[in-house]
């Protein structure tokens, strides 16, 4: 077997945007391993224990900033069946004054407030915020929000602990370094306890999620070497957002594969930050992302070298221990909701119990 | 405007397999009309009124015959969040002895019985059956089932009232004419009362569903002429099932359009049966189906001639009255569940409140 | 048979962008009819009769205006194997100074001049022009070109004979009415003789091409009625060009169907102009275009009523006479090259003898 | 830069099925390297030097065995414009008696003999054979062919020099070991001289082609280490052929990625055979193939470790020397034609000068 020649193993993991598709690709030798987020049953807060009427007044009032993009609309979709989170505010600067249904017809049946410009937003009826705005502008906006709000930020603005590294990779000085210190990196399965106490959570990027989830437990258990980690990642197009770009036109994407951001993708420092922390020493990786002709879904094929004496079965067992195999819409919006559930003392998977769609 | 020249209107309707996609295509002149199934709130049966525990013993024990196909697996997916229907039996002749998760990895998290051959199936722990078997063999199998079972049949075997017509279009004499007499055609919105009292429901075909839902109310209200109805229908590939056929390979389908079954598609008599009944006179249609490079979804573009004095607005208003706009996974499996809900005295949309996935 | 009820027939025809795909959809009842452009062998001009060396100096010097779009690049692709047409000038305002290979890597092997802004273009080394610019601006630019140039214009600017109709549908007064009078509508098979003598050819739109090619011979032969012509057309996304629009993102297009421009598509007056001319009386049509999840290709399903006594076989025979079945990349760029071949006295199919790509 | 950490480089290469798509993905750091087959101009055989008439009697009479599959039909497509190769025999056991146009409508315009069963084939009017049959049965059939025929075999049957290795990977003893000794492995750019003298050429697999073309020159120039070569390959679905398999249905492939044959793909020994020969020592690789939602095309992302002191620029320069950048339909059928051109003393790229199709 070629892999054994240099004591390496290949991990496949997915970002769980589209669960059915991901499940199919989580093959590992002969064993099928579903690398899914562990959903430890958290004690349900008494606050929510009372019986809800069908047409309940939702307890937590939610704002979605940047509701006209793909991550924003996905949060709206997920919240539709959430028993405690109700949307009271949505912003979208270029679509201010419009209904969400006019922008996303698949959400037309939802009873939602019209979208407003973020500068006109009134946060007096809001308890928690999903911030789905572009990196760079996000810092300023979050800095200006009332301090009592709980916030899950889906941008990259608060993911890198080192603000110099932020400046290097994102090309501008960080505008809210004090908030950066407060922010908790929201890889739920890894940092559950910190997230529970957090006010501001930096929701991980999709690539880093798909890579850290399988690797962190293996590094912590000292099963794999921290050098020569090679990641070949494949992403659907929705990860690029809804902005009109020539490169993402149907005609440009269909029937082709695109490598991009080679050696320079902005998710590299985020990945290395997470892995290094797990190893308690500096880890660097080789990361090559590819754009695939599909809308949702992500798969990262990871090549690692095992420590002497370690077998593929050991890796498999470790991951089985680390992750109870469960079904959860991961990726940007699902993980954001998972994080807010944790921050609110709710069961982590509340509103996330959807089965994948296939075919 | 060209349409007004010959007093015609064009209706677009979808079969609702994938709601997000369908919503986008339900354009009608300038007005956006979502032709969605009405979900009248039926009084909830007392039997189900008691509070359920989280890990409830589901009240209605369900068998899914033919669970390894697309309609069978879609029913399993939909039932995952249904509060009262629990699966106790699944059959799949060629996959007997296997778990559903091994055939459909996206369902691997469900706690389900292994599949058995239909001839080995034990129906003693079953209250209701979804029959997802091929036409032709279905008749015999349903004939052999215990008489106390409620059955929704997704095949074509009990859709045509006239068994001679069945023989003409399906090429064999009907094997269960007495059951055919008993069967109720399950276009829920049109025949809700009959379905409520039915033991055996013939679930409509996907094309006929997408065509009858918009046309029947217009015919009943005498707004459109019963001649020159032209239907140009476009279907995703999942409608062809999971059987391995060269014509449905990715390489054959991608980047192309296929017209097929022209003038001879087996859904024609089913469509004409439904429309003729609404008109109380014989209606014939021109029906041209096309296979599209997409997995789910269906759109029927329908060209009709309006009666003199009728406007497009009149049609729009009539459809708005006939259908409360609501969200419901229609098409084969969703409608089957909708029908069993009705048969069981449950709210029609129970377990069907999913928002469409987009993108 | 439903069709016979109202003496109608259904025609399928394609725009021939991607021939292999189109071939599959040209089904007509049981007979497969490939509606392909007739390519009558025109006597080869003496001028080209001499033997060419392998690295020939191409005889006709070609300019491609708007080379960075899909129609422009397709012309470059087709000209690569043309024995007499050589490109000496390419313009692209936003990509001025760049090579075509940097914009279209699939053309990187071609030895081509860098692109310049159209205002900086030097036409002294040009004999003929393919104008692939947007409608509206095209009129002014063509007005300013040297009068000795032969021009095939792929925009809509010179297609409508009635400049008032142009103003109505395109929202601005025509800027070059005298050129409009001179322009010949370039549906090659229908107007071959006029094209041969033309200096300025208005290349037909893709939808109108796919509709006029089958209908004009049937109308001229008086086989079909001129009323109640219904067209359900399905187009790939490349027809929308390479401009970055949200609606044409991969994520918006994949797995869905979009009806658009209903009753108001700008190709309607062009279609009606061509059919009315064939009928020598005013014809109006019902035209519904749909956007398909595929890059290339087009299919128009056409519903017509036959005159009394006419059979589907009669239609089939008439089309067989009108069109020798041959293979030709039709649609925008292929027809443009076909037209310039005719204008130059060359065999109509020169440089167009590619077989379709499948799968 | 992460890559420099362990002196590694990443190579992307494609199998050239669809050139336009591949071109886009051949990115390498900032430099765009098109790894395309070198097409050294071979002196044109005198035999073909005479001027051909337009409707020439083709000089070399070709048989295509297995014409009803994708590789067979692609050869027919490519030969359509070849000046010297003419098809006189086509076989297809299950489609015997049918025309190729009835099986592949996109080829309907070609004037070809009907297909016959291979057992009924008459080879008296044949000079050279493209054998597009499944592995396993191919050996026996080629053993039975007249010895004067030149043969390019597209199956795997003669690719592995060691017949024991063949037996291990393909599960049956080799039936024609003496022919195996005679066969030349047809990676044209690497073995041009041997191919020129060969009677039987084993056409390389698609994955091995995409991997050996970039790696062999680098290994020969001693620029990269022979250990830790990791290959993450991505293939379109046409590579799986036209056989009806559930796994290759549109519905199974669209919107997903499938890893398969991990550590056990049959192309591994073929890849290792070629690389080991270049290195003159045993090389093993880690090879992970993925199935992509696209019809044509292939991309192999290759991770290698450079020898100390070697830079990415050195690799780039070496590949630029080894391969003149040219355009050639590579992959199964294009390389087969390239090989037969070489075997016949013709210019290697004859009949292959097609530009890629994009979009």
Coordinates of N, CA, C and O in Angstrom, one line a residue, chain C residues 16-20 36 58 73-83 107 110 296 326-330 334 337 349-357, chain D residues 19 76-78 80-81 106-107 109-110 327 329 351-357:
Chain C
X16 N -27.6 25.7 -32.2 CA -26.4 25.1 -32.8 C -25.1 25.6 -32.2 O -24.1 25.6 -32.7
X17 N -25.2 26.2 -31.0 CA -24.0 26.6 -30.3 C -23.1 25.4 -30.1 O -21.9 25.4 -30.3
X18 N -23.7 24.4 -29.5 CA -23.0 23.2 -29.2 C -23.7 22.1 -30.0 O -24.7 21.6 -29.6
X19 N -23.1 21.7 -31.0 CA -23.8 20.9 -31.9 C -24.2 19.5 -31.4 O -25.3 19.0 -31.6
X20 N -23.3 18.9 -30.6 CA -23.6 17.6 -30.1 C -24.9 17.6 -29.3 O -25.7 16.7 -29.3
X36 N -30.4 21.6 -39.7 CA -29.0 22.2 -39.8 C -29.0 23.1 -41.1 O -29.7 23.0 -42.0
X58 N -2.4 34.9 -44.5 CA -3.8 34.8 -44.7 C -4.3 36.0 -45.6 O -3.8 37.1 -45.4
X73 N -14.4 35.7 -28.5 CA -13.4 34.7 -28.4 C -13.8 33.4 -29.2 O -13.0 32.7 -29.7
X74 N -15.1 33.2 -29.4 CA -15.5 32.1 -30.2 C -15.2 32.3 -31.6 O -14.8 31.4 -32.4
X75 N -15.2 33.5 -32.1 CA -14.8 33.8 -33.5 C -13.3 33.6 -33.6 O -12.8 33.0 -34.6
X76 N -12.5 34.0 -32.6 CA -11.1 33.7 -32.6 C -10.8 32.2 -32.7 O -10.0 31.7 -33.5
X77 N -11.6 31.4 -31.9 CA -11.4 30.0 -31.9 C -11.7 29.4 -33.3 O -11.0 28.6 -33.8
X78 N -12.8 29.9 -33.9 CA -13.2 29.3 -35.2 C -12.2 29.7 -36.3 O -11.9 29.0 -37.2
X79 N -11.7 31.0 -36.2 CA -10.8 31.4 -37.2 C -9.4 30.7 -37.2 O -8.6 30.7 -38.1
X80 N -9.1 30.0 -36.0 CA -7.8 29.4 -35.9 C -7.5 28.4 -37.0 O -6.4 28.3 -37.4
X81 N -8.5 27.8 -37.5 CA -8.3 26.8 -38.6 C -8.9 27.3 -40.0 O -9.0 26.5 -40.9
X82 N -9.1 28.6 -40.1 CA -9.7 29.1 -41.3 C -8.5 29.4 -42.3 O -7.5 30.1 -41.9
X83 N -8.5 28.9 -43.5 CA -7.3 29.1 -44.3 C -7.1 30.5 -44.9 O -6.0 30.8 -45.3
X107 N -7.1 30.0 -25.4 CA -6.6 30.5 -26.7 C -5.2 30.9 -26.6 O -4.7 31.6 -27.6
X110 N -2.6 30.7 -29.6 CA -2.7 31.4 -30.8 C -1.8 32.6 -30.8 O -1.6 33.3 -29.8
X296 N -23.7 26.2 -23.0 CA -24.0 26.4 -24.4 C -25.3 25.8 -24.8 O -25.8 25.0 -24.0
X326 N -26.5 19.3 -42.6 CA -25.0 19.4 -42.6 C -24.6 19.9 -41.2 O -25.4 20.4 -40.4
X327 N -23.3 19.9 -41.0 CA -22.9 20.3 -39.6 C -22.2 21.6 -39.7 O -21.2 21.8 -40.4
X328 N -22.6 22.5 -38.8 CA -22.2 23.9 -38.9 C -22.4 24.4 -37.5 O -23.5 24.3 -36.9
X329 N -21.4 25.0 -37.0 CA -21.6 25.7 -35.7 C -22.4 26.9 -36.0 O -22.0 27.9 -36.5
X330 N -23.7 26.9 -35.6 CA -24.6 28.0 -35.8 C -24.5 28.9 -34.6 O -23.5 29.0 -34.0
X334 N -20.7 31.4 -35.1 CA -20.6 30.5 -36.3 C -21.3 31.1 -37.5 O -20.9 31.1 -38.6
X337 N -19.4 33.9 -39.0 CA -18.3 33.5 -39.9 C -18.9 33.0 -41.2 O -18.4 33.3 -42.3
X349 N -19.1 27.1 -45.6 CA -18.8 26.3 -44.4 C -17.3 26.3 -44.1 O -16.8 25.6 -43.2
X350 N -16.5 27.2 -44.8 CA -15.1 27.2 -44.6 C -14.7 27.5 -43.1 O -15.2 28.5 -42.6
X351 N -13.9 26.7 -42.5 CA -13.5 26.9 -41.1 C -14.6 26.5 -40.1 O -14.4 26.7 -38.9
X352 N -15.7 25.9 -40.6 CA -16.8 25.6 -39.7 C -17.0 24.1 -39.6 O -17.9 23.6 -39.0
X353 N -16.1 23.3 -40.2 CA -16.3 21.9 -40.2 C -15.8 21.2 -39.0 O -14.9 20.3 -39.0
X354 N -16.4 21.6 -37.8 CA -16.1 20.9 -36.6 C -17.2 20.0 -36.2 O -18.4 20.3 -36.4
X355 N -16.9 18.8 -35.7 CA -17.9 18.0 -35.2 C -18.3 18.4 -33.8 O -17.4 18.9 -33.1
X356 N -19.5 18.2 -33.3 CA -19.9 18.6 -32.0 C -19.0 17.8 -31.0 O -18.5 16.7 -31.2
X357 N -18.9 18.4 -29.8 CA -18.2 17.7 -28.7 C -19.2 17.0 -27.8 O -20.2 17.6 -27.4
Chain D
X19 N -9.5 20.9 -23.4 CA -8.3 21.7 -23.3 C -8.6 23.0 -22.6 O -7.8 23.5 -21.8
X76 N -13.7 8.8 -33.6 CA -14.4 9.1 -34.8 C -14.5 10.6 -35.0 O -14.2 11.1 -36.1
X77 N -14.7 11.3 -33.9 CA -14.8 12.8 -34.0 C -13.5 13.3 -34.5 O -13.4 14.2 -35.4
X78 N -12.4 12.9 -33.9 CA -11.1 13.4 -34.3 C -10.7 13.1 -35.7 O -10.1 13.9 -36.4
X80 N -12.5 12.8 -38.2 CA -13.4 13.5 -39.2 C -12.6 14.5 -40.0 O -12.8 14.6 -41.2
X81 N -11.6 15.1 -39.4 CA -10.8 16.1 -40.2 C -9.4 15.6 -40.4 O -8.5 16.4 -40.7
X106 N -24.5 13.2 -32.4 CA -23.6 14.3 -32.8 C -22.7 13.9 -34.0 O -22.0 14.7 -34.5
X107 N -22.7 12.6 -34.3 CA -21.8 12.1 -35.4 C -22.6 11.8 -36.6 O -22.1 11.1 -37.5
X109 N -23.7 13.2 -39.1 CA -23.3 13.7 -40.5 C -22.2 13.0 -41.1 O -21.9 13.2 -42.3
X110 N -21.5 12.1 -40.4 CA -20.4 11.4 -40.9 C -20.8 10.2 -41.8 O -21.8 9.5 -41.4
X327 N -0.9 22.9 -28.5 CA -2.3 22.5 -28.2 C -2.6 21.1 -28.8 O -2.5 21.0 -30.0
X329 N -5.3 17.7 -28.2 CA -6.3 17.0 -27.4 C -5.6 15.7 -26.8 O -5.3 14.8 -27.5
X351 N -4.5 16.2 -37.4 CA -5.9 15.9 -37.0 C -6.2 16.3 -35.6 O -7.3 16.1 -35.1
X352 N -5.2 16.9 -34.9 CA -5.4 17.2 -33.5 C -5.4 18.7 -33.2 O -5.5 19.2 -32.1
X353 N -5.4 19.5 -34.3 CA -5.3 21.0 -34.1 C -6.7 21.6 -33.9 O -7.1 22.5 -34.6
X354 N -7.3 21.2 -32.8 CA -8.5 21.8 -32.4 C -8.2 22.7 -31.2 O -7.5 22.4 -30.3
X355 N -8.9 23.9 -31.2 CA -8.7 24.7 -30.0 C -9.8 24.2 -29.0 O -10.8 23.7 -29.4
X356 N -9.5 24.4 -27.7 CA -10.5 24.1 -26.7 C -11.8 24.8 -26.8 O -11.8 25.9 -27.4
X357 N -12.8 24.2 -26.3 CA -14.1 24.9 -26.3 C -14.3 25.5 -25.0 O -14.2 24.9 -23.9

